[in-house]
CSV table of C-alpha atoms in Angstrom, one decimal:
chain,number,residue,atom,x,y,z
A,1,MET,CA,30.7,43.5,-16.9
A,2,LEU,CA,32.4,40.8,-14.8
A,3,LEU,CA,30.4,42.0,-11.7
A,4,ALA,CA,27.1,41.7,-13.7
A,5,LEU,CA,28.0,38.2,-14.9
A,6,LEU,CA,28.8,37.1,-11.3
A,7,MET,CA,25.5,38.5,-10.1
A,8,ALA,CA,23.6,36.7,-12.8
A,9,LEU,CA,25.3,33.4,-12.0
A,10,THR,CA,24.7,33.9,-8.3
A,11,GLY,CA,21.0,34.5,-9.0
A,12,LEU,CA,20.9,31.3,-11.1
A,13,PHE,CA,22.2,29.1,-8.4
A,14,ALA,CA,20.3,30.8,-5.6
A,15,ALA,CA,16.9,30.6,-7.3
A,16,PRO,CA,14.7,28.0,-5.7
A,17,SER,CA,13.6,25.0,-7.7
A,18,PRO,CA,11.0,22.3,-6.9
A,19,ALA,CA,12.0,20.0,-4.0
A,20,VAL,CA,15.5,21.6,-3.4
A,21,ALA,CA,16.6,20.5,0.0
A,22,ALA,CA,17.7,22.7,2.9
A,23,PRO,CA,21.5,22.8,3.5
A,24,SER,CA,21.3,20.1,6.2
A,25,PHE,CA,19.5,17.6,3.9
A,26,THR,CA,20.4,16.1,0.5
A,27,VAL,CA,17.7,15.7,-2.1
A,28,ARG,CA,17.9,11.9,-1.6
A,29,GLN,CA,17.4,12.3,2.2
A,30,VAL,CA,14.3,14.4,1.6
A,31,GLN,CA,13.0,11.7,-0.8
A,32,MET,CA,13.8,9.0,1.8
A,33,ASN,CA,11.7,10.9,4.4
A,34,LEU,CA,8.8,11.4,1.9
A,35,ALA,CA,8.8,7.8,0.9
A,36,GLY,CA,9.0,6.6,4.5
A,37,LEU,CA,5.9,8.6,5.3
A,38,ALA,CA,4.1,7.3,2.2
A,39,TYR,CA,4.1,10.5,0.2
A,40,LEU,CA,6.5,9.2,-2.5
A,41,PRO,CA,6.9,5.7,-4.0
A,42,ALA,CA,10.1,3.9,-3.1
A,43,ASN,CA,11.4,4.1,-6.6
A,44,GLY,CA,11.1,7.9,-6.4
A,45,ILE,CA,14.3,8.0,-4.3
A,46,ASP,CA,16.7,8.8,-7.1
A,47,GLY,CA,18.4,12.0,-5.9
A,48,ILE,CA,16.8,14.1,-8.6
A,49,ALA,CA,14.6,17.0,-7.6
A,50,GLY,CA,11.9,16.4,-10.3
A,51,PRO,CA,8.2,16.8,-10.6
A,52,ALA,CA,7.3,13.6,-8.7
A,53,THR,CA,9.3,14.8,-5.7
A,54,ALA,CA,7.8,18.3,-5.9
A,55,ALA,CA,4.3,16.8,-5.9
A,56,ALA,CA,5.1,14.7,-2.8
A,57,VAL,CA,6.5,17.8,-1.1
A,58,ARG,CA,3.3,19.7,-1.9
A,59,ALA,CA,1.2,16.9,-0.5
A,60,PHE,CA,3.2,16.9,2.8
A,61,GLN,CA,3.0,20.7,3.0
A,62,SER,CA,-0.7,20.6,2.4
A,63,GLU,CA,-1.2,18.2,5.4
A,64,ASN,CA,1.0,20.2,7.6
A,65,CYS,CA,-0.2,23.8,7.2
A,66,LEU,CA,2.9,24.9,5.4
A,67,ALA,CA,3.2,27.1,2.3
A,68,VAL,CA,2.4,24.8,-0.6
A,69,ASP,CA,5.2,25.5,-3.1
A,70,GLY,CA,6.8,22.1,-3.7
A,71,ILE,CA,10.1,23.4,-2.3
A,72,ALA,CA,11.7,21.4,0.5
A,73,GLY,CA,13.1,24.4,2.4
A,74,PRO,CA,14.0,24.8,6.1
A,75,ASN,CA,10.4,24.8,7.4
A,76,THR,CA,9.3,21.8,5.3
A,77,ASN,CA,12.5,19.8,6.2
A,78,SER,CA,12.1,20.6,9.9
A,79,ALA,CA,8.4,19.4,9.8
A,80,LEU,CA,9.4,16.3,7.9
A,81,ALA,CA,12.2,15.5,10.3
A,82,GLN,CA,9.8,15.9,13.3
A,83,ARG,CA,7.3,13.5,11.8
A,84,VAL,CA,10.1,11.0,11.0
A,85,LYS,CA,11.5,11.3,14.5
A,86,ALA,CA,8.1,10.6,16.1
A,87,VAL,CA,7.8,7.5,14.0
A,88,GLN,CA,11.3,6.4,14.9
A,89,ARG,CA,10.6,6.8,18.6
A,90,ALA,CA,7.4,4.8,18.4
A,91,ALA,CA,9.2,2.1,16.4
A,92,GLY,CA,12.2,2.0,18.7
A,93,ALA,CA,14.7,3.3,16.1
A,94,THR,CA,17.3,6.0,16.6
A,95,ALA,CA,15.5,9.3,16.3
A,96,ASP,CA,17.8,11.1,13.8
A,97,GLY,CA,15.1,12.4,11.5
A,98,ILE,CA,16.3,10.4,8.4
A,99,TYR,CA,14.1,7.5,7.2
A,100,GLY,CA,16.8,5.0,6.3
A,101,PRO,CA,17.0,1.2,6.2
A,102,ARG,CA,17.3,0.9,10.0
A,103,THR,CA,14.1,2.9,10.4
A,104,GLU,CA,12.4,0.8,7.7
A,105,THR,CA,13.4,-2.4,9.5
A,106,ALA,CA,12.1,-1.0,12.9
A,107,VAL,CA,8.8,0.0,11.4
A,108,LEU,CA,8.5,-3.5,9.9
A,109,ARG,CA,9.0,-5.0,13.3
A,110,TYR,CA,6.4,-2.6,14.8
A,111,GLN,CA,3.9,-3.5,12.0
A,112,ARG,CA,4.5,-7.2,12.6
A,113,THR,CA,3.9,-7.1,16.3
A,114,HIS,CA,0.8,-4.8,15.9
A,115,ASP,CA,-0.9,-6.9,13.1
A,116,LEU,CA,-0.5,-4.1,10.6
A,117,LEU,CA,0.2,-4.3,6.9
A,118,GLU,CA,4.0,-5.1,6.8
A,119,ASP,CA,5.6,-2.8,4.3
A,120,GLY,CA,8.1,-0.8,6.4
A,121,ILE,CA,6.3,2.5,5.4
A,122,ALA,CA,4.7,4.7,8.0
A,123,GLY,CA,1.5,5.4,6.2
A,124,PRO,CA,-1.8,6.6,7.7
A,125,GLN,CA,-2.7,3.3,9.4
A,126,THR,CA,0.8,2.7,10.9
A,127,MET,CA,1.1,6.3,12.2
A,128,GLY,CA,-2.4,6.1,13.6
A,129,ALA,CA,-1.5,2.9,15.5
A,130,MET,CA,1.6,4.6,16.8
A,131,GLY,CA,-0.4,7.6,18.0
A,132,VAL,CA,1.6,9.8,15.7
A,133,SER,CA,-0.3,12.7,14.0
A,134,ARG,CA,0.2,12.7,10.3
A,135,GLY,CA,-0.5,16.4,9.8
A,136,ALA,CA,-0.5,19.6,11.8
A,137,CYS,CA,-3.9,20.6,10.3
A,138,ALA,CA,-5.9,18.0,12.1
A,139,GLY,CA,-9.5,19.3,12.5
A,140,GLY,CA,-8.5,22.7,11.3
A,141,GLY,CA,-8.6,22.8,7.5
A,142,GLY,CA,-5.8,25.3,7.1
A,143,GLY,CA,-3.5,24.8,4.1
A,144,GLY,CA,-5.9,22.3,2.5
A,145,GLY,CA,-4.7,19.4,4.7
A,146,GLY,CA,-7.2,19.2,7.5
A,147,GLY,CA,-10.9,18.5,7.6
A,148,GLY,CA,-11.6,21.7,5.7
A,149,ASP,CA,-15.3,22.4,5.4
A,150,SER,CA,-16.3,18.8,5.8
A,151,GLY,CA,-16.8,19.2,9.5
A,152,LEU,CA,-15.1,15.8,10.0
A,153,PRO,CA,-12.0,15.1,12.1
A,154,TYR,CA,-8.9,14.4,10.0
A,155,PRO,CA,-8.1,10.6,9.8
A,156,SER,CA,-5.0,10.6,12.0
A,157,SER,CA,-5.7,7.4,13.9
A,158,HIS,CA,-6.5,3.8,13.0
A,159,ALA,CA,-10.1,4.1,14.3
A,160,LEU,CA,-10.8,7.3,12.4
A,161,GLN,CA,-9.2,5.9,9.2
A,162,VAL,CA,-11.4,2.8,9.4
A,163,GLN,CA,-14.5,5.0,9.8
A,164,TRP,CA,-13.4,7.3,7.0
A,165,ASN,CA,-13.0,4.3,4.7
A,166,LEU,CA,-16.3,2.8,5.7
A,167,ALA,CA,-18.2,6.2,5.3
A,168,GLY,CA,-16.4,6.9,2.1
A,169,MET,CA,-17.6,3.6,0.7
A,170,GLY,CA,-21.2,4.3,2.0
A,171,TYR,CA,-21.3,1.7,4.8
A,172,LEU,CA,-21.3,4.3,7.6
A,173,PRO,CA,-22.9,7.8,7.7
A,174,TRP,CA,-20.5,10.7,7.9
A,175,SER,CA,-21.9,11.4,11.4
A,176,GLY,CA,-20.4,8.1,12.5
A,177,VAL,CA,-16.8,9.3,11.9
A,178,ASP,CA,-16.0,10.0,15.5
A,179,GLY,CA,-12.9,7.9,16.3
A,180,ILE,CA,-14.9,5.6,18.6
A,181,LEU,CA,-15.2,1.9,17.4
A,182,GLY,CA,-18.7,1.3,18.8
A,183,PRO,CA,-21.7,-0.7,17.8
A,184,GLN,CA,-22.5,1.4,14.7
A,185,THR,CA,-18.9,1.0,13.3
A,186,ALA,CA,-19.0,-2.7,14.1
A,187,SER,CA,-22.2,-3.1,12.1
A,188,ALA,CA,-20.7,-1.2,9.2
A,189,VAL,CA,-17.6,-3.4,9.3
A,190,ARG,CA,-19.8,-6.5,9.2
A,191,ALA,CA,-21.7,-5.2,6.2
A,192,PHE,CA,-18.4,-4.5,4.4
A,193,GLN,CA,-17.1,-8.0,5.3
A,194,ARG,CA,-20.2,-9.6,3.9
A,195,ASP,CA,-19.7,-7.8,0.6
A,196,ALA,CA,-16.0,-8.6,0.6
A,197,CYS,CA,-16.6,-12.3,1.3
A,198,ILE,CA,-14.3,-12.4,4.3
A,199,THR,CA,-14.9,-13.5,7.9
A,200,VAL,CA,-17.8,-11.5,9.3
A,201,ASP,CA,-16.8,-10.6,12.9
A,202,GLY,CA,-17.3,-6.8,13.0
A,203,ILE,CA,-13.6,-6.3,13.8
A,204,ALA,CA,-11.4,-4.1,11.6
A,205,GLY,CA,-8.3,-6.3,11.7
A,206,PRO,CA,-5.5,-6.5,9.1
A,207,VAL,CA,-7.4,-8.6,6.5
A,208,THR,CA,-10.4,-6.3,6.7
A,209,ASP,CA,-8.2,-3.2,6.5
A,210,SER,CA,-6.4,-4.6,3.5
A,211,HIS,CA,-9.7,-5.3,1.6
A,212,LEU,CA,-11.1,-1.9,2.6
A,213,ALA,CA,-7.9,-0.1,1.3
A,214,ARG,CA,-8.0,-2.1,-1.9
A,215,GLN,CA,-11.6,-0.9,-2.6
A,216,VAL,CA,-10.8,2.7,-1.7
A,217,ARG,CA,-7.8,2.7,-4.1
A,218,LYS,CA,-10.1,1.6,-6.9
A,219,VAL,CA,-12.4,4.6,-6.1
A,220,GLN,CA,-9.5,7.0,-5.8
A,221,ARG,CA,-8.1,6.0,-9.2
A,222,LYS,CA,-11.6,6.6,-10.8
A,223,ALA,CA,-12.0,9.9,-9.0
A,224,GLY,CA,-8.6,11.2,-9.9
A,225,SER,CA,-7.3,11.2,-6.2
A,226,THR,CA,-4.0,9.9,-4.8
A,227,ALA,CA,-4.5,6.1,-4.7
A,228,ASP,CA,-3.2,5.5,-1.1
A,229,GLY,CA,-6.1,3.5,0.2
A,230,ALA,CA,-6.9,6.0,2.8
A,231,TYR,CA,-10.2,7.9,2.3
A,232,GLY,CA,-10.0,11.4,3.6
A,233,PRO,CA,-11.0,15.0,2.8
A,234,ASN,CA,-9.1,15.0,-0.5
A,235,THR,CA,-10.7,11.8,-1.7
A,236,LYS,CA,-14.1,13.0,-0.5
A,237,SER,CA,-13.7,16.2,-2.6
A,238,ALA,CA,-12.5,14.2,-5.6
A,239,VAL,CA,-15.6,11.9,-5.4
A,240,GLU,CA,-17.8,14.9,-5.1
A,241,ARG,CA,-16.3,16.3,-8.3
A,242,TYR,CA,-16.8,13.0,-10.0
A,243,GLN,CA,-20.4,12.8,-8.9
A,244,ARG,CA,-21.1,16.4,-10.2
A,245,ALA,CA,-19.5,15.6,-13.5
A,246,ASN,CA,-21.6,12.4,-13.9
A,247,GLY,CA,-25.0,13.6,-12.8
A,248,LEU,CA,-24.9,11.7,-9.5
A,249,SER,CA,-26.1,12.6,-6.1
A,250,VAL,CA,-23.3,14.7,-4.6
A,251,ASP,CA,-22.4,13.4,-1.1
A,252,GLY,CA,-18.7,12.4,-1.4
A,253,MET,CA,-19.6,8.8,-0.7
A,254,ALA,CA,-18.7,6.0,-3.2
A,255,GLY,CA,-22.0,4.2,-2.5
A,256,PRO,CA,-23.6,1.6,-4.8
A,257,ALA,CA,-24.7,4.1,-7.5
A,258,THR,CA,-21.4,5.9,-7.6
A,259,MET,CA,-19.5,2.6,-7.7
A,260,ARG,CA,-21.7,1.4,-10.5
A,261,ALA,CA,-20.9,4.5,-12.5
A,262,MET,CA,-17.2,3.9,-11.8
A,263,ASP,CA,-17.6,0.3,-13.0
A,264,ILE,CA,-16.3,-1.1,-9.7
A,265,ASP,CA,-17.8,-4.3,-8.2
A,266,ARG,CA,-19.1,-3.5,-4.7
A,267,ALA,CA,-19.8,-7.1,-3.6
A,268,MET,CA,-17.4,-9.9,-4.4
A,269,SER,CA,-18.5,-13.3,-5.5
A,270,CYS,CA,-18.6,-15.8,-2.6
A,271,ASP,CA,-18.1,-19.4,-3.6
A,272,GLY,CA,-20.9,-21.3,-2.0
A,273,GLY,CA,-21.6,-18.4,0.4
A,274,GLY,CA,-18.5,-19.0,2.4
A,275,THR,CA,-17.0,-16.6,4.9
A,276,GLY,CA,-13.7,-16.4,3.0
A,277,ALA,CA,-11.7,-17.6,6.1
A,278,ASN,CA,-8.3,-19.3,5.5
A,279,PRO,CA,-8.9,-22.9,4.5
A,280,THR,CA,-7.7,-25.7,6.8
A,281,PRO,CA,-5.9,-27.7,5.6
A,282,PRO,CA,-4.3,-25.4,2.9
A,283,ALA,CA,-6.3,-25.3,-0.3
A,284,SER,CA,-5.6,-27.6,-3.3
A,285,GLY,CA,-7.2,-28.5,-6.5
A,286,SER,CA,-9.6,-25.9,-7.8
A,287,THR,CA,-8.1,-23.0,-5.8
A,288,ARG,CA,-4.6,-23.7,-7.2
A,289,GLU,CA,-6.1,-24.0,-10.7
A,290,LYS,CA,-7.8,-20.7,-10.3
A,291,ILE,CA,-4.5,-19.1,-9.1
A,292,VAL,CA,-2.7,-20.4,-12.2
A,293,GLU,CA,-5.5,-19.4,-14.6
A,294,ILE,CA,-5.7,-15.8,-13.2
A,295,ALA,CA,-1.9,-15.4,-13.2
A,296,ARG,CA,-1.8,-16.5,-16.8
A,297,SER,CA,-4.5,-14.0,-17.8
A,298,GLN,CA,-2.3,-11.2,-16.6
A,299,LEU,CA,0.8,-12.1,-18.6
A,300,GLY,CA,2.1,-9.0,-20.5
A,301,VAL,CA,0.4,-6.5,-18.2
A,302,ARG,CA,2.9,-3.6,-17.7
A,303,GLU,CA,3.3,-0.9,-15.2
A,304,THR,CA,2.5,2.6,-16.2
A,305,GLY,CA,5.7,4.3,-15.0
A,306,ASN,CA,7.1,4.8,-11.5
A,307,ASN,CA,6.0,1.3,-10.6
A,308,CYS,CA,2.3,2.3,-10.9
A,309,ASN,CA,0.3,-0.9,-11.5
A,310,PRO,CA,-3.3,-2.3,-11.5
A,311,TYR,CA,-2.7,-4.4,-8.4
A,312,GLY,CA,-2.0,-1.9,-5.7
A,313,TRP,CA,-0.2,1.4,-5.1
A,314,CYS,CA,2.8,2.9,-6.9
A,315,ALA,CA,5.7,0.9,-5.4
A,316,ALA,CA,7.6,-2.3,-6.1
A,317,TRP,CA,4.7,-4.6,-6.9
A,318,CYS,CA,5.7,-8.3,-7.2
A,319,ALA,CA,4.0,-9.1,-3.8
A,320,MET,CA,1.0,-6.9,-4.7
A,321,PHE,CA,0.5,-8.8,-7.9
A,322,GLY,CA,0.8,-12.2,-6.2
A,323,THR,CA,-1.6,-11.4,-3.3
A,324,TRP,CA,-4.0,-9.9,-5.8
A,325,VAL,CA,-4.0,-13.1,-7.8
A,326,TRP,CA,-4.6,-15.1,-4.6
A,327,GLN,CA,-7.5,-12.8,-3.6
A,328,GLU,CA,-9.1,-13.1,-7.0
A,329,ALA,CA,-8.9,-16.9,-6.6
A,330,GLY,CA,-10.7,-16.7,-3.3
A,331,VAL,CA,-7.8,-16.9,-0.8
A,332,ASP,CA,-8.2,-14.6,2.2
A,333,VAL,CA,-4.7,-13.1,2.2
A,334,PRO,CA,-4.0,-9.4,2.9
A,335,SER,CA,-2.5,-7.2,0.1
A,336,TYR,CA,1.2,-7.0,0.7
A,337,ALA,CA,4.0,-4.9,-0.8
A,338,PHE,CA,6.7,-6.7,1.1
A,339,THR,CA,7.4,-10.3,0.2
A,340,GLY,CA,8.7,-11.1,3.7
A,341,ALA,CA,5.4,-9.9,5.2
A,342,TRP,CA,3.6,-12.5,3.0
A,343,PHE,CA,5.9,-15.3,4.2
A,344,ASN,CA,5.4,-14.2,7.8
A,345,TRP,CA,1.6,-14.2,7.3
A,346,GLY,CA,2.0,-17.8,6.0
A,347,GLN,CA,4.0,-18.7,9.1
A,348,ARG,CA,1.3,-17.3,11.4
A,349,ASN,CA,-1.4,-19.3,9.6
A,350,GLY,CA,0.5,-22.6,9.0
A,351,HIS,CA,1.0,-22.0,5.3
A,352,SER,CA,4.8,-21.3,5.0
A,353,SER,CA,7.6,-23.7,4.5
A,354,TRP,CA,11.4,-23.1,4.3
A,355,GLY,CA,13.2,-24.2,1.1
A,356,TYR,CA,11.3,-25.5,-1.9
A,357,ASP,CA,10.6,-29.2,-1.2
A,358,GLY,CA,7.0,-30.1,-1.9
A,359,VAL,CA,6.2,-26.8,-3.8
A,360,GLN,CA,3.1,-27.1,-6.0
A,361,ALA,CA,1.4,-25.0,-8.7
A,362,GLY,CA,-0.3,-22.0,-7.1
A,363,ASP,CA,2.3,-21.6,-4.4
A,364,ALA,CA,4.2,-18.3,-3.9
A,365,ILE,CA,8.0,-18.8,-3.8
A,366,MET,CA,10.2,-16.2,-2.0
A,367,TYR,CA,13.7,-15.3,-3.1
A,368,GLY,CA,16.5,-14.1,-0.9
A,369,THR,CA,17.8,-15.3,2.5
A,370,GLY,CA,14.8,-14.7,4.7
A,371,PRO,CA,11.8,-12.6,5.5
A,372,SER,CA,13.4,-10.1,8.0
A,373,SER,CA,13.8,-7.1,5.7
A,374,VAL,CA,13.4,-5.8,2.1
A,375,SER,CA,17.1,-6.5,1.5
A,376,THR,CA,16.8,-10.2,2.5
A,377,SER,CA,13.4,-10.9,0.9
A,378,THR,CA,13.7,-9.6,-2.6
A,379,HIS,CA,11.1,-11.1,-4.9
A,380,VAL,CA,8.1,-13.5,-5.2
A,381,ASP,CA,6.8,-15.5,-8.1
A,382,LEU,CA,3.7,-17.8,-8.4
A,383,VAL,CA,4.4,-21.3,-9.5
A,384,GLU,CA,2.6,-22.1,-12.7
A,385,ARG,CA,3.9,-25.6,-13.2
A,386,VAL,CA,6.3,-28.1,-11.6
A,387,ASN,CA,8.2,-29.7,-14.5
A,388,ALA,CA,9.3,-33.3,-14.8
A,389,ASN,CA,13.0,-32.3,-14.9
A,390,GLY,CA,12.7,-30.5,-11.6
A,391,THR,CA,12.5,-27.0,-12.9
A,392,LEU,CA,9.7,-24.6,-12.1
A,393,THR,CA,7.7,-22.5,-14.5
A,394,VAL,CA,6.8,-19.3,-12.7
A,395,ILE,CA,4.8,-16.2,-13.3
A,396,GLY,CA,5.7,-13.0,-11.5
A,397,GLY,CA,4.9,-9.3,-11.4
A,398,ASN,CA,7.4,-6.4,-11.7
A,399,VAL,CA,9.8,-8.5,-13.7
A,400,SER,CA,11.2,-6.2,-16.4
A,401,ASP,CA,8.3,-3.9,-15.5
A,402,ALA,CA,5.7,-6.4,-16.5
A,403,VAL,CA,3.9,-9.7,-15.5
A,404,THR,CA,6.3,-12.3,-17.0
A,405,ARG,CA,6.7,-16.1,-17.3
A,406,ARG,CA,10.1,-17.7,-16.6
A,407,THR,CA,11.5,-21.2,-16.1
A,408,ILE,CA,13.9,-21.5,-13.2
A,409,ASN,CA,16.1,-24.1,-11.5
A,410,PRO,CA,15.0,-24.0,-7.8
A,411,ALA,CA,18.3,-25.4,-6.7
A,412,SER,CA,20.2,-22.3,-7.9
A,413,ALA,CA,17.5,-19.6,-7.9
A,414,GLY,CA,18.0,-18.4,-4.3
A,415,ILE,CA,14.6,-19.5,-2.9
A,416,TYR,CA,14.4,-19.3,0.8
A,417,GLY,CA,10.8,-20.6,1.2
A,418,TYR,CA,7.3,-20.7,-0.1
A,419,VAL,CA,3.7,-20.0,1.0
A,420,ARG,CA,0.8,-22.3,0.2
A,421,PRO,CA,-2.7,-20.9,-0.5
C-alpha cells in the first residue's frame, strides 16, 4: 500500500504541466526569456506557469520547429537560450542565455544607436537589424513557424519585415517580398507615408516603422491574430480566414476593402495637406489643445487584463497612451513603450528639457531619475493644465489600470524632465 502511494505521488510530481521549466531554468527565467524575445508581455513574468506562459512557449516552439506542446522542456529551453545568447552577443551583453535587466539595458543601447523602437525587447525588427534569426523554420514551413505554403520568406530581417508589413497592408504585391529594399519597395513606402500623413521620402525609418506597426496591430486584432505589429504567415492566414468569413476576396492582404470591413481608417486626416514632419519650433496653441482634448476623451478607458490596451501591444502602456494621443493630435512621434525612449527622441529633435520649468499643457512629463533604463524612467503623464498655485493637473495611462486624471506638485513628484510636442 505504501509503495503504491509513493508511486502515485511520484507520478503526480513528474507529470509535465504547461510551461514547466527544465532543471537548469526556473519558471521566472523562462518567462524572462520569452518576454525579452517579445513572446510574452513583461507583466507575464510572475513565476507562475499558467496559460499565458504556455501560449508564449507554444508560439516560440512553432517558430523554431519544435514540438508544440506549451512545455518548456530541455529542447525548448536550449533553443530559447541560444536565441537570447545571439541577441546578447549582438547587443554587447554577457551571453549567459538569461534575458535579465543587463540584457534589457544593452538592447536599449543597441536600439538607440540603430534608430530602432527603444523598448529593450528583442522583437522581430530589433533581431532583424542584429542579423539574428528569430526562428529555425525560416523558409521551411515546418512546425507552423516558417513560410508554410505561402511561398514567401519568413520575415527574419528588417527589410523583409518592412516588405511583409507593406504587402500585408496592400501597398506591395506578395512577389515584392524579397528582402531587397529597391525601387518597388521605396514606392510602396511612399504610398504608405502619404496615407499616414508623415514625411514622404520612401525610407522605412523608425517613424515609418512605428506607423506601419500600429496599422498592422489594428488589423491583427480584428483578424484574431497576435497583435505584435509584425505581419507574417500567421497574420496572413488570420486575414484570409477573416476574408472568407466576411465574403471578401481572399488574398491575405488587408487592402482597402478588407480594412473598410474591419472599420479601420486606411488614410489619416492631414491638416492642410502637410507632410507630418516635426514642427519647428515646437508646436503650441491648437496642437496642444488637441492633445488635451484627446487625452480627456480617453479618461476612464481601462486595460483588458495583462496590460492589454487600445493604444498598443500588451505591455506597460503609459508611454503607448501618451504617444498615441500625440499622434492623434498630429504630432509625428513614434509609438513608444519605454518612457525614456520618448525623452531621448525629444532630445534628438530639440523637444526635451530637464526638470519642469516652463512646462505647458500638452507636454509629456517623465518621472524617475533619467532616461537610461526602465528602472530610472518609470512613468509619463500628459499635462492637462498648469494651475495658478503651481500644481499640475495631468492625465496618464496605466494608472490603476486605466486612463486617469491627477493633480500633482511637480516639486515633489519626482519629475526628471519633459518633452514638448
